[in-house]
Amino acid sequence: MPISVLLSERKYSFLCLASILLISFAFLLLTYTSYPFFFAFPLPSDVHVSVSSPPPPSRSSSLQFPTEPELETQPADHLDLNVSLNIRWRACRLGSVTVDYIPCLDNSKAIKQLKSKKHLEHRERHCPKPPPRCLVPLPKSYKVPVQWPQSRDMVSLSLLDTTTFYFCNVPHPKLVEYKKEQNWVRKSDDYFVFPGGGTQFKNGVTAYIDFITETVPAIKWGEHIRVVLDVGCGVASFGGYLLDRDVVTMSFAPKDEHEAQIQFALERGIPATLSVIGSKKLTFPDDAYDLIHCARCRVHWEEDGGKPLLELNRILRPGGFFVWSATPVYRNDERDRYVWKSMVALTQSICWKVVAKRDNFDSTEIGLVVYQKPSSYSCYAHDRTKRPPLCDRKTKKEVSWYKPLRHCTSRLPVDSNGNLLGWPSPWPHRLRNKPQSLPAEPDAEAIFNEDTKHWAALVSDVYFDALAINWASIRNVMDMNAGYGGFAAALNELPLWVMNVVPIDAQDTLSIIFERGLIGIYHDWCESLSTYPRTYDLLHSSFLFKNRKERCNIIDVAVEMDRILRPGGYLLLQDTMETIQKLNPVLRSLQWSTSLYEGQFLVGKKGFWRPKN
């Protein structure tokens, strides 16, 4: 019989004597089981949830932090959300990079000490120790971004003086001048407008995408091809227009002198990240992308024994395509002929097949070649002496985080029985079908299905209906502890995109996320993220802070969340009461507003406050 009925009917006299115990037990129920859902990854040991399914496999610690600040744990209904830590915050002061400060990419001291920049080491991550605790100021005349879908084609600008206009939220006035002949961007009234041009598609990105489709009909956008990587993406118009075809594109480029192109992409609401193919692996799993695109992306694929192209081979799904649109495909000057000859030798050595080549640039103003990665070992078995060796099997299991590029050919993915994995189900079925890369445990499929149901119910019943979040204002979302990507899958019908983060010390589920047709990266939350300030509209965290060991400081993580979240953006956190009582005072000291739902869902909203030194 339910406890509420027992209390109302008073059938048992011993209830009076046990009232204190029952009240305490009721608090626990309200705090942790008021929403009876299934967790794909186990909760901390001090939280108990009744489930009908078998317990899921264990997951290693996602993040730890020291015991400071010391706060006394209290029941949820006694939590004072107005408690704030007395922290004297200061604004970052770093000269010209201050408003765009990225700690791990703007570490000038570490960059000056590099012995070599041959492999773009100066564009890679060099994180300061300890992490800086300054707050990034807002650009002058900062404005709330244009909402999606209008933001894909325009962003706000301001008058700097009588002759110069600049982008309000990204103070870089020269991009229009740099790219005016390539039809990337132009000024129209109070906006920068992105007409969809590019270095290799001056007639527009829509015509360029259609040209690729006509060239290789097997590329069925939004069905066979769902997850794309755009290397050296410019302002990401290629990825932005592929969204119309149900394709999600991870656009990336290094932080360089070309006036913050990735920052423009993110402000437009297009998925993008800062990265470079230098000396280390990209932070993606093996066999992730259905198609990789490079339109004059300024990567020398043949250099260093072909390591850059071998890295693309690692992250390209077997049977996937590489679309290379560059001058060596259609020009005949000495340098271009040399590059093309090197590319032919390199692609043949890793068994890539040319499925199409269009080099009549004069008639179409488009020149490209399309390669396809093999889906079996039949080619590799022939004349092995002329091929890079197969990578060690151990590298297939390692997380690509600060790992060096290797001169070897990535092994094809196999299941637990050694059988080669096939192509995922057509989109959108792959979002909910059983991923082939699931672990071989007997209950793995049941856990995956329950996880999908759990997030669909939680998002619908709590996140949408019960929390004070204006979902209409949200475009750029990050899931800080993504698991199987269930949160992103539950949001799939909304006009937003999700960057799924798998912490490096958590169970590696990133391959599953990509197989579902979603995108993501590896990251260590003890370090700063490789993205610009004011990138995301919403940060989601589900039990990221679940262990209390001394590795990361919760204050440093809060500073990083403050850096990458836009003013007016939200933090949506589900965690233990102990974590909430530690984090909430830090957020309040940052002048965030916070609210608590059912003792386990904390919603924080960042304001426009910045400290004045």
Coordinates of C-alpha atoms in Angstrom, one line a residue:
M1 CA 0.0 0.0 0.0
P2 CA 1.4 3.5 -0.8
I3 CA 2.9 5.4 2.1
S4 CA 0.5 8.3 1.5
V5 CA -2.5 6.0 2.1
L6 CA -0.9 4.5 5.2
L7 CA -0.5 8.0 6.6
S8 CA -4.0 9.2 5.7
E9 CA -5.7 6.1 7.1
R10 CA -3.4 5.8 10.1
K11 CA -3.7 2.0 10.2
Y12 CA -0.5 1.3 12.0
S13 CA 0.1 2.8 15.4
F14 CA 3.8 2.5 15.1
L15 CA 3.9 5.2 12.4
C16 CA 3.7 7.9 15.1
L17 CA 6.8 6.5 16.8
A18 CA 8.6 6.2 13.4
S19 CA 7.6 9.6 12.1
I20 CA 11.1 11.1 12.1
L21 CA 12.4 8.1 10.1
L22 CA 9.5 8.3 7.6
I23 CA 9.9 12.0 7.0
S24 CA 13.6 11.6 6.3
F25 CA 12.8 8.8 3.9
A26 CA 10.3 11.0 2.2
F27 CA 12.9 13.7 1.7
L28 CA 15.1 11.2 0.0
L29 CA 12.3 10.1 -2.3
L30 CA 11.5 13.6 -3.3
T31 CA 15.1 14.5 -3.9
Y32 CA 16.1 11.5 -6.0
T33 CA 13.2 9.6 -7.2
S34 CA 10.5 12.1 -7.9
Y35 CA 11.0 11.4 -11.6
P36 CA 11.2 7.6 -12.0
F37 CA 13.5 7.2 -15.0
F38 CA 16.2 4.9 -16.1
F39 CA 19.8 5.9 -16.1
A40 CA 22.0 4.5 -18.8
F41 CA 25.1 5.2 -16.6
P42 CA 25.0 4.5 -12.9
L43 CA 24.4 7.3 -10.3
P44 CA 26.8 8.0 -7.5
S45 CA 26.6 5.5 -4.6
D46 CA 24.7 7.9 -2.4
V47 CA 21.8 8.0 -4.8
H48 CA 19.3 5.2 -5.2
V49 CA 16.8 4.8 -8.0
S50 CA 14.4 1.9 -8.5
V51 CA 14.6 0.5 -12.0
S52 CA 13.0 -2.5 -13.6
S53 CA 16.0 -3.2 -15.9
P54 CA 19.3 -4.7 -15.0
P55 CA 22.0 -2.3 -13.7
P56 CA 24.0 -0.7 -16.6
P57 CA 27.8 -1.3 -17.0
S58 CA 30.0 0.8 -14.7
R59 CA 31.4 4.1 -15.9
S60 CA 34.6 5.6 -14.7
S61 CA 34.8 9.1 -13.1
S62 CA 33.8 11.9 -15.4
L63 CA 35.0 14.7 -13.3
Q64 CA 36.4 15.3 -9.8
F65 CA 36.8 18.4 -7.7
P66 CA 38.3 19.2 -4.3
T67 CA 36.1 19.6 -1.3
E68 CA 36.3 23.4 -1.4
P69 CA 34.2 25.4 -1.0
E70 CA 33.0 23.9 2.2
L71 CA 29.3 24.0 2.4
E72 CA 27.1 22.0 4.7
T73 CA 24.8 19.6 3.0
Q74 CA 21.1 20.3 3.5
P75 CA 17.8 18.8 2.3
A76 CA 16.5 20.3 -1.0
D77 CA 13.7 22.3 0.6
H78 CA 16.3 24.0 2.9
L79 CA 18.7 25.0 0.2
D80 CA 19.1 28.8 0.0
L81 CA 19.8 29.5 -3.7
N82 CA 20.8 33.1 -2.8
V83 CA 24.0 31.9 -1.0
S84 CA 27.0 33.2 -2.9
L85 CA 30.8 32.7 -2.4
N86 CA 32.8 35.8 -1.7
I87 CA 35.1 35.7 -4.7
R88 CA 36.7 38.8 -6.1
W89 CA 36.4 38.2 -9.8
R90 CA 38.5 40.1 -12.2
A91 CA 38.2 40.7 -15.9
C92 CA 40.8 39.1 -18.3
R93 CA 43.4 41.6 -19.6
L94 CA 45.3 40.2 -22.5
G95 CA 45.5 43.0 -25.0
S96 CA 43.9 42.4 -28.4
V97 CA 42.8 38.8 -27.7
T98 CA 40.9 39.6 -24.5
V99 CA 37.3 39.4 -25.7
D100 CA 38.1 36.3 -27.7
Y101 CA 40.3 34.7 -25.1
I102 CA 40.7 30.9 -25.4
P103 CA 43.1 29.8 -22.6
C104 CA 44.5 26.7 -24.3
L105 CA 45.0 28.4 -27.7
D106 CA 46.2 31.8 -26.6
N107 CA 48.9 30.7 -24.2
S108 CA 51.6 32.9 -25.7
K109 CA 54.2 31.9 -23.1
A110 CA 54.0 28.3 -24.0
I111 CA 53.9 29.0 -27.7
K112 CA 57.0 31.1 -27.5
Q113 CA 58.8 28.2 -25.9
L114 CA 58.0 25.7 -28.8
K115 CA 61.1 24.3 -30.4
S116 CA 59.3 23.8 -33.7
K117 CA 56.2 25.1 -35.6
K118 CA 56.8 22.9 -38.6
H119 CA 53.7 20.8 -37.9
L120 CA 51.5 23.7 -36.7
E121 CA 52.3 23.1 -33.1
H122 CA 51.6 26.8 -32.4
R123 CA 48.0 26.2 -33.5
E124 CA 47.5 23.2 -31.1
R125 CA 46.4 23.2 -27.5
H126 CA 48.8 24.5 -24.8
C127 CA 46.8 24.8 -21.6
P128 CA 48.0 27.1 -18.8
K129 CA 48.5 25.6 -15.3
P130 CA 46.6 26.4 -13.2
P131 CA 43.7 27.5 -15.4
P132 CA 43.1 31.2 -15.3
R133 CA 40.2 32.5 -13.1
C134 CA 39.6 35.7 -15.0
L135 CA 36.3 36.4 -16.7
V136 CA 36.3 37.3 -20.4
P137 CA 34.7 40.7 -21.0
L138 CA 32.0 41.3 -23.6
P139 CA 32.9 43.1 -26.9
K140 CA 31.7 46.7 -27.0
S141 CA 28.2 47.1 -28.4
Y142 CA 27.5 43.4 -27.8
K143 CA 24.0 42.4 -29.0
V144 CA 21.9 39.3 -28.5
P145 CA 22.5 37.2 -31.6
V146 CA 20.1 37.0 -34.5
Q147 CA 17.8 34.0 -34.0
W148 CA 17.8 30.9 -36.2
P149 CA 17.0 30.4 -39.1
Q150 CA 17.7 34.1 -40.0
S151 CA 21.1 33.8 -38.4
R152 CA 22.3 31.4 -41.0
D153 CA 22.3 34.2 -43.5
M154 CA 23.0 37.3 -41.4
V155 CA 24.6 38.6 -38.2
S156 CA 24.4 42.1 -36.6
L157 CA 27.0 44.7 -37.1
S158 CA 27.7 48.1 -35.5
L159 CA 29.2 51.4 -36.6
L160 CA 32.8 51.6 -35.3
D161 CA 33.4 55.0 -36.9
T162 CA 32.0 56.8 -40.0
T163 CA 33.8 54.4 -42.4
T164 CA 34.2 51.1 -40.6
F165 CA 31.6 48.5 -39.6
Y166 CA 32.3 45.5 -37.4
F167 CA 30.4 42.5 -36.2
C168 CA 29.0 43.3 -32.8
N169 CA 29.8 40.0 -31.1
V170 CA 33.1 39.3 -33.0
P171 CA 35.2 42.5 -33.3
H172 CA 36.9 41.7 -36.6
P173 CA 36.2 44.4 -39.2
K174 CA 38.4 43.1 -42.1
L175 CA 36.7 39.8 -43.1
V176 CA 34.5 41.5 -45.7
E177 CA 37.6 43.1 -47.3
Y178 CA 39.5 39.8 -47.3
K179 CA 36.7 37.7 -48.8
K180 CA 34.7 40.1 -51.0
E181 CA 35.9 38.5 -54.2
Q182 CA 35.0 35.1 -53.0
N183 CA 31.4 36.0 -52.2
W184 CA 31.7 34.8 -48.6
V185 CA 30.2 37.8 -46.9
R186 CA 29.0 41.3 -47.7
K187 CA 27.5 44.3 -45.8
S188 CA 23.8 45.1 -46.1
D189 CA 22.2 47.8 -43.9
D190 CA 22.8 46.8 -40.3
Y191 CA 23.9 43.2 -41.0
F192 CA 26.7 41.1 -42.4
V193 CA 25.0 38.9 -45.0
F194 CA 26.4 35.5 -46.0
P195 CA 25.3 34.8 -49.6
G196 CA 26.6 31.3 -49.7
G197 CA 29.7 31.8 -51.8
G198 CA 33.1 30.4 -51.2
T199 CA 36.6 30.0 -52.5
Q200 CA 35.7 27.0 -54.7
F201 CA 32.0 27.7 -55.2
K202 CA 31.7 31.3 -56.3
N203 CA 28.3 30.5 -58.0
G204 CA 26.9 29.6 -54.6
V205 CA 27.0 26.7 -52.2
T206 CA 23.6 25.3 -53.3
A207 CA 24.8 24.9 -56.9
Y208 CA 28.1 23.4 -55.5
I209 CA 26.2 20.8 -53.4
D210 CA 24.0 19.9 -56.4
F211 CA 27.2 19.5 -58.5
I212 CA 28.6 17.0 -56.0
T213 CA 25.3 15.1 -56.1
E214 CA 25.3 14.9 -59.9
T215 CA 28.9 13.8 -59.9
V216 CA 28.4 11.0 -57.4
P217 CA 24.7 9.9 -57.2
A218 CA 25.6 7.4 -54.5
I219 CA 26.0 10.5 -52.2
K220 CA 22.4 10.6 -51.0
W221 CA 22.4 13.6 -48.7
G222 CA 20.3 13.1 -45.5
E223 CA 19.8 9.4 -46.1
H224 CA 23.1 7.5 -46.9
I225 CA 25.2 10.5 -45.9
R226 CA 24.3 12.1 -42.6
V227 CA 27.5 13.1 -40.7
V228 CA 30.0 15.3 -42.6
L229 CA 33.4 16.9 -41.6
D230 CA 34.3 20.1 -43.4
V231 CA 38.0 20.8 -43.1
G232 CA 39.2 24.4 -43.2
C233 CA 35.6 25.5 -43.6
G234 CA 35.8 29.3 -43.9
V235 CA 32.5 30.7 -42.5
A236 CA 30.9 27.2 -42.7
S237 CA 28.4 28.0 -45.5
F238 CA 28.8 24.4 -46.9
G239 CA 27.7 23.0 -43.5
G240 CA 25.0 25.6 -43.1
Y241 CA 23.3 24.8 -46.4
L242 CA 23.7 21.0 -45.9
L243 CA 21.3 21.4 -42.9
D244 CA 18.5 21.9 -45.4
R245 CA 19.2 18.3 -46.6
D246 CA 19.1 16.7 -43.2
V247 CA 22.9 16.5 -42.9
V248 CA 24.8 17.6 -39.8
T249 CA 28.3 18.9 -40.5
M250 CA 31.2 19.4 -38.1
S251 CA 33.1 22.4 -39.5
F252 CA 36.6 23.0 -38.2
A253 CA 39.6 25.3 -38.8
P254 CA 42.4 26.5 -36.7
K255 CA 42.4 29.8 -34.9
D256 CA 44.4 31.9 -37.3
E257 CA 44.8 35.3 -38.8
H258 CA 41.7 35.0 -41.1
E259 CA 39.5 37.0 -38.8
A260 CA 37.7 34.5 -36.7
Q261 CA 35.9 32.5 -39.4
I262 CA 34.9 29.8 -36.9
Q263 CA 33.5 32.4 -34.6
F264 CA 31.3 33.7 -37.5
A265 CA 30.1 30.2 -38.1
L266 CA 29.1 29.7 -34.5
E267 CA 27.4 33.1 -34.3
R268 CA 25.4 32.0 -37.4
G269 CA 24.2 28.9 -35.5
I270 CA 26.3 26.4 -37.6
P271 CA 28.1 23.5 -35.8
A272 CA 31.8 24.3 -35.7
T273 CA 35.0 23.9 -33.6
L274 CA 38.6 25.1 -33.5
S275 CA 41.1 22.4 -34.5
V276 CA 44.0 21.8 -36.8
I277 CA 45.6 18.8 -38.4
G278 CA 49.1 19.3 -37.1
S279 CA 51.1 16.9 -35.0
K280 CA 48.3 15.3 -33.0
K281 CA 45.2 13.4 -33.7
L282 CA 41.8 15.1 -34.1
T283 CA 39.5 14.7 -31.1
F284 CA 37.2 12.3 -33.0
P285 CA 36.9 8.5 -32.8
D286 CA 37.9 6.2 -35.6
D287 CA 35.4 5.6 -38.5
A288 CA 33.2 8.6 -37.5
Y289 CA 32.3 10.5 -40.6
D290 CA 30.3 9.4 -43.6
L291 CA 31.9 12.1 -45.8
I292 CA 34.8 14.5 -45.4
H293 CA 35.1 17.7 -47.5
C294 CA 38.0 20.0 -48.2
A295 CA 37.6 23.0 -50.5
R296 CA 41.1 24.6 -50.7
C297 CA 41.4 23.9 -47.0
R298 CA 45.2 24.7 -47.0
V299 CA 46.2 21.3 -45.6
H300 CA 49.2 19.7 -47.3
W301 CA 48.0 16.1 -47.3
E302 CA 51.2 14.7 -48.7
E303 CA 53.5 16.2 -46.1
D304 CA 55.3 14.2 -43.3
G305 CA 54.9 10.9 -45.2
G306 CA 51.2 11.5 -45.7
K307 CA 50.3 11.7 -42.0
P308 CA 47.5 14.3 -42.5
L309 CA 45.7 12.1 -45.0
L310 CA 46.3 9.0 -42.9
E311 CA 44.5 10.9 -40.1
L312 CA 41.5 11.5 -42.4
N313 CA 41.6 7.8 -43.3
R314 CA 41.3 7.1 -39.5
I315 CA 38.2 9.1 -38.9
L316 CA 36.5 8.3 -42.3
R317 CA 33.9 5.5 -42.1
P318 CA 34.7 2.5 -44.4
G319 CA 32.9 3.1 -47.6
G320 CA 32.8 6.8 -46.9
F321 CA 33.8 9.6 -49.3
F322 CA 36.5 12.3 -49.4
V323 CA 35.5 15.3 -51.6
W324 CA 38.6 17.3 -52.4
S325 CA 38.1 20.6 -54.3
A326 CA 41.4 22.2 -54.9
T327 CA 43.7 23.6 -57.6
P328 CA 45.8 20.5 -58.1
V329 CA 42.7 18.8 -59.4
Y330 CA 42.4 21.1 -62.4
R331 CA 45.5 23.3 -62.8
N332 CA 48.7 22.3 -64.6
D333 CA 51.3 24.6 -63.1
E334 CA 54.4 22.9 -61.7
R335 CA 53.4 23.1 -58.0
D336 CA 49.9 21.8 -58.6
R337 CA 51.2 18.9 -60.8
Y338 CA 53.6 17.9 -58.0
V339 CA 50.9 17.9 -55.4
W340 CA 48.5 15.9 -57.6
K341 CA 51.2 13.3 -58.4
S342 CA 51.9 13.0 -54.7
M343 CA 48.2 12.7 -53.9
V344 CA 47.7 9.9 -56.5
A345 CA 50.5 7.9 -55.0
L346 CA 49.3 8.4 -51.4
T347 CA 45.7 7.6 -52.0
Q348 CA 46.6 4.5 -53.9
S349 CA 48.9 3.4 -51.1
I350 CA 45.9 3.4 -48.7
C351 CA 43.6 1.8 -51.3
W352 CA 41.3 4.8 -51.8
K353 CA 39.4 4.6 -55.1
V354 CA 38.7 7.5 -57.3
V355 CA 35.0 7.4 -58.0
A356 CA 34.8 10.7 -59.9
K357 CA 37.0 13.5 -61.1
R358 CA 35.7 16.8 -62.6
D359 CA 38.6 19.0 -63.8
N360 CA 36.9 21.1 -66.5
F361 CA 37.0 24.1 -64.3
D362 CA 36.4 26.7 -67.1
S363 CA 32.9 25.4 -67.8
T364 CA 31.6 24.9 -64.3
E365 CA 34.0 27.0 -62.1
I366 CA 34.1 23.8 -60.0
G367 CA 37.0 21.3 -60.0
L368 CA 37.0 18.3 -57.6
V369 CA 37.9 14.7 -57.1
V370 CA 35.9 12.2 -55.0
Y371 CA 37.6 9.3 -53.3
Q372 CA 36.1 6.4 -51.5
K373 CA 37.6 4.5 -48.6
P374 CA 37.6 0.7 -48.9
S375 CA 35.2 -1.3 -46.7
S376 CA 37.2 -4.6 -46.8
Y377 CA 40.9 -5.7 -46.6
S378 CA 41.0 -7.1 -50.1
C379 CA 43.1 -4.3 -51.5
Y380 CA 45.4 -4.1 -48.4
A381 CA 46.5 -7.7 -48.9
H382 CA 48.2 -6.9 -52.2
D383 CA 51.8 -5.6 -52.3
R384 CA 52.0 -4.6 -48.7
T385 CA 55.6 -3.3 -49.1
K386 CA 54.2 -0.2 -50.9
R387 CA 51.7 0.6 -48.3
P388 CA 51.8 2.2 -44.8
P389 CA 51.6 -0.6 -42.2
L390 CA 48.4 -1.3 -40.5
C391 CA 48.1 0.4 -37.1
D392 CA 48.6 -1.6 -33.9
R393 CA 45.3 -3.1 -32.7
K394 CA 45.8 -1.3 -29.4
T395 CA 45.5 2.1 -31.0
K396 CA 41.9 1.2 -32.0
K397 CA 40.9 1.4 -28.4
E398 CA 42.7 4.6 -27.3
V399 CA 40.9 7.9 -26.9
S400 CA 42.4 10.4 -29.4
W401 CA 43.3 13.0 -26.8
Y402 CA 46.9 14.5 -27.2
K403 CA 47.9 11.4 -29.2
P404 CA 50.5 11.9 -31.9
L405 CA 49.7 11.4 -35.6
R406 CA 50.9 8.0 -36.7
H407 CA 52.3 6.8 -40.0
C408 CA 50.0 3.8 -40.3
T409 CA 46.7 2.8 -41.9
S410 CA 43.8 2.5 -39.4
R411 CA 42.3 -0.9 -39.1
L412 CA 38.7 -1.4 -40.2
P413 CA 36.1 -1.7 -37.4
V414 CA 35.0 -5.1 -36.3
D415 CA 32.4 -6.5 -33.9
S416 CA 33.2 -8.7 -30.9
N417 CA 33.4 -11.8 -33.2
G418 CA 35.8 -10.1 -35.5
N419 CA 33.3 -9.4 -38.3
L420 CA 33.7 -6.2 -40.3
L421 CA 31.0 -3.6 -39.4
G422 CA 28.7 -2.4 -42.2
W423 CA 27.3 1.0 -43.0
P424 CA 24.8 2.4 -40.5
S425 CA 21.0 2.3 -41.2
P426 CA 19.7 5.1 -43.4
W427 CA 18.9 8.3 -41.6
P428 CA 16.7 8.9 -39.6
H429 CA 16.5 5.2 -38.7
R430 CA 20.1 5.1 -37.5
L431 CA 19.2 7.5 -34.7
R432 CA 17.2 4.9 -32.8
N433 CA 18.3 1.6 -34.3
K434 CA 20.8 -0.6 -32.4
P435 CA 24.3 0.7 -33.1
Q436 CA 26.7 -1.9 -34.4
S437 CA 29.5 -0.5 -32.2
L438 CA 27.6 -1.2 -28.9
P439 CA 29.5 -3.4 -26.4
A440 CA 29.0 -7.1 -26.7
E441 CA 27.4 -7.5 -23.2
P442 CA 24.1 -9.4 -23.3
D443 CA 22.1 -6.5 -21.9
A444 CA 23.8 -3.8 -24.0
E445 CA 20.9 -3.4 -26.5
A446 CA 18.3 -3.2 -23.6
I447 CA 20.3 -0.6 -21.9
F448 CA 20.7 1.5 -25.1
N449 CA 16.9 1.3 -25.7
E450 CA 16.1 2.2 -22.1
D451 CA 18.5 5.1 -22.3
T452 CA 16.7 6.4 -25.5
K453 CA 13.3 6.1 -23.8
H454 CA 14.6 7.7 -20.6
W455 CA 15.8 10.8 -22.4
A456 CA 12.7 11.2 -24.5
A457 CA 10.5 11.1 -21.4
L458 CA 12.8 13.4 -19.3
V459 CA 13.1 16.0 -22.1
S460 CA 9.4 16.0 -22.8
D461 CA 8.1 15.9 -19.2
V462 CA 10.7 17.9 -17.3
Y463 CA 13.0 19.9 -19.6
F464 CA 10.2 21.2 -21.8
D465 CA 7.3 21.5 -19.4
A466 CA 8.6 22.1 -15.9
L467 CA 11.8 24.2 -16.3
A468 CA 12.0 28.0 -16.9
I469 CA 13.9 27.7 -20.2
N470 CA 13.0 29.6 -23.3
W471 CA 13.7 26.9 -25.9
A472 CA 12.8 29.2 -28.8
S473 CA 15.9 31.2 -28.0
I474 CA 18.3 28.2 -28.1
R475 CA 20.3 27.1 -31.2
N476 CA 23.8 26.1 -30.1
V477 CA 23.7 23.3 -27.4
M478 CA 26.4 21.3 -25.7
D479 CA 25.9 18.1 -23.7
M480 CA 28.9 18.0 -21.4
N481 CA 28.6 14.4 -20.5
A482 CA 26.8 12.8 -23.4
G483 CA 26.7 9.1 -22.8
Y484 CA 25.0 7.5 -25.7
G485 CA 23.8 10.8 -27.1
G486 CA 20.2 10.3 -25.8
F487 CA 19.7 13.9 -24.8
A488 CA 20.7 15.1 -28.4
A489 CA 18.5 12.4 -29.9
A490 CA 15.5 13.6 -27.8
L491 CA 16.0 17.1 -29.2
N492 CA 16.3 16.0 -32.8
E493 CA 13.0 17.5 -34.0
L494 CA 13.9 21.0 -32.6
P495 CA 15.7 23.6 -34.7
L496 CA 19.0 23.3 -32.8
W497 CA 22.2 21.3 -32.8
V498 CA 24.0 19.5 -30.0
M499 CA 27.8 19.2 -29.5
N500 CA 28.1 15.9 -27.6
V501 CA 31.1 15.8 -25.3
V502 CA 32.5 12.5 -24.1
P503 CA 34.9 13.1 -21.2
I504 CA 38.2 11.4 -21.7
D505 CA 37.9 9.5 -18.4
A506 CA 34.4 8.3 -19.0
Q507 CA 33.2 5.2 -20.9
D508 CA 34.1 5.8 -24.5
T509 CA 30.7 6.1 -26.3
L510 CA 31.6 8.6 -29.0
S511 CA 31.6 6.0 -31.8
I512 CA 28.1 5.2 -30.9
I513 CA 27.1 8.9 -31.0
F514 CA 28.5 9.2 -34.5
E515 CA 26.9 6.0 -35.6
R516 CA 23.5 7.4 -34.5
G517 CA 24.0 10.3 -36.9
L518 CA 25.1 12.9 -34.2
I519 CA 28.3 14.8 -33.7
G520 CA 30.7 15.2 -30.8
I521 CA 34.2 15.4 -29.4
Y522 CA 36.4 14.1 -26.7
H523 CA 37.3 16.6 -23.9
D524 CA 38.9 16.8 -20.5
W525 CA 36.8 19.2 -18.3
C526 CA 39.9 20.0 -16.2
E527 CA 41.0 22.1 -19.2
S528 CA 39.5 24.8 -21.3
L529 CA 37.5 24.0 -24.4
S530 CA 38.8 24.8 -27.9
T531 CA 36.1 27.2 -28.7
Y532 CA 35.5 31.0 -28.6
P533 CA 33.8 32.8 -25.7
R534 CA 30.0 33.1 -26.0
T535 CA 29.6 30.0 -28.2
Y536 CA 26.6 28.2 -26.7
D537 CA 23.0 29.0 -25.8
L538 CA 22.6 26.0 -23.4
L539 CA 25.0 23.8 -21.6
H540 CA 23.6 20.4 -20.4
S541 CA 25.3 18.4 -17.6
S542 CA 24.0 15.1 -16.4
F543 CA 26.0 13.8 -13.4
L544 CA 29.2 15.2 -14.7
F545 CA 30.5 16.1 -11.2
K546 CA 29.6 12.8 -9.6
N547 CA 32.9 11.9 -7.8
R548 CA 34.6 14.0 -5.3
K549 CA 38.3 13.3 -5.8
E550 CA 41.0 16.0 -6.2
R551 CA 41.5 16.4 -9.9
C552 CA 39.5 19.4 -11.1
N553 CA 38.3 22.4 -9.1
I554 CA 34.6 23.1 -9.5
I555 CA 35.4 26.8 -9.6
D556 CA 37.6 26.4 -12.6
V557 CA 34.9 24.4 -14.4
A558 CA 32.3 27.1 -13.6
V559 CA 34.7 29.8 -15.0
E560 CA 34.9 27.8 -18.2
M561 CA 31.1 27.4 -18.4
D562 CA 30.8 31.1 -17.9
R563 CA 33.3 31.7 -20.8
I564 CA 31.6 29.6 -23.4
L565 CA 28.0 30.4 -22.5
R566 CA 26.4 33.4 -24.2
P567 CA 24.8 36.2 -22.0
G568 CA 21.2 35.1 -21.5
G569 CA 22.2 31.4 -22.0
Y570 CA 21.3 28.5 -19.7
L571 CA 23.0 25.8 -17.7
L572 CA 20.7 22.8 -17.2
L573 CA 22.3 20.5 -14.7
Q574 CA 21.1 17.3 -13.1
D575 CA 23.2 16.1 -10.2
T576 CA 23.4 15.2 -6.6
M577 CA 22.3 17.7 -3.9
E578 CA 25.9 17.8 -2.7
T579 CA 27.1 18.9 -6.1
I580 CA 24.4 21.4 -6.5
Q581 CA 25.2 22.9 -3.1
K582 CA 28.8 23.3 -4.1
L583 CA 28.2 24.7 -7.6
N584 CA 25.2 27.0 -6.9
P585 CA 27.2 29.5 -4.7
V586 CA 29.8 29.8 -7.4
L587 CA 27.3 30.6 -10.1
R588 CA 25.6 33.1 -7.8
S589 CA 29.0 34.8 -7.3
L590 CA 29.1 35.1 -11.1
Q591 CA 25.8 37.0 -10.9
W592 CA 23.9 34.1 -12.5
S593 CA 20.3 33.6 -11.6
T594 CA 19.5 30.0 -10.5
S595 CA 16.4 27.9 -9.7
L596 CA 16.0 24.3 -8.5
Y597 CA 13.4 21.7 -9.5
E598 CA 12.7 18.5 -7.5
G599 CA 16.0 18.7 -5.7
Q600 CA 18.1 17.5 -8.6
F601 CA 17.6 19.9 -11.6
L602 CA 19.5 23.1 -11.3
V603 CA 18.8 25.8 -14.0
G604 CA 21.3 28.6 -14.1
K605 CA 21.0 31.7 -16.4
K606 CA 24.0 33.8 -17.2
G607 CA 23.5 37.6 -17.3
F608 CA 25.4 40.4 -18.8
W609 CA 27.4 41.2 -15.7
R610 CA 31.2 41.5 -16.0
P611 CA 33.6 42.6 -13.3
K612 CA 35.2 46.0 -13.7
N613 CA 38.9 46.0 -12.6

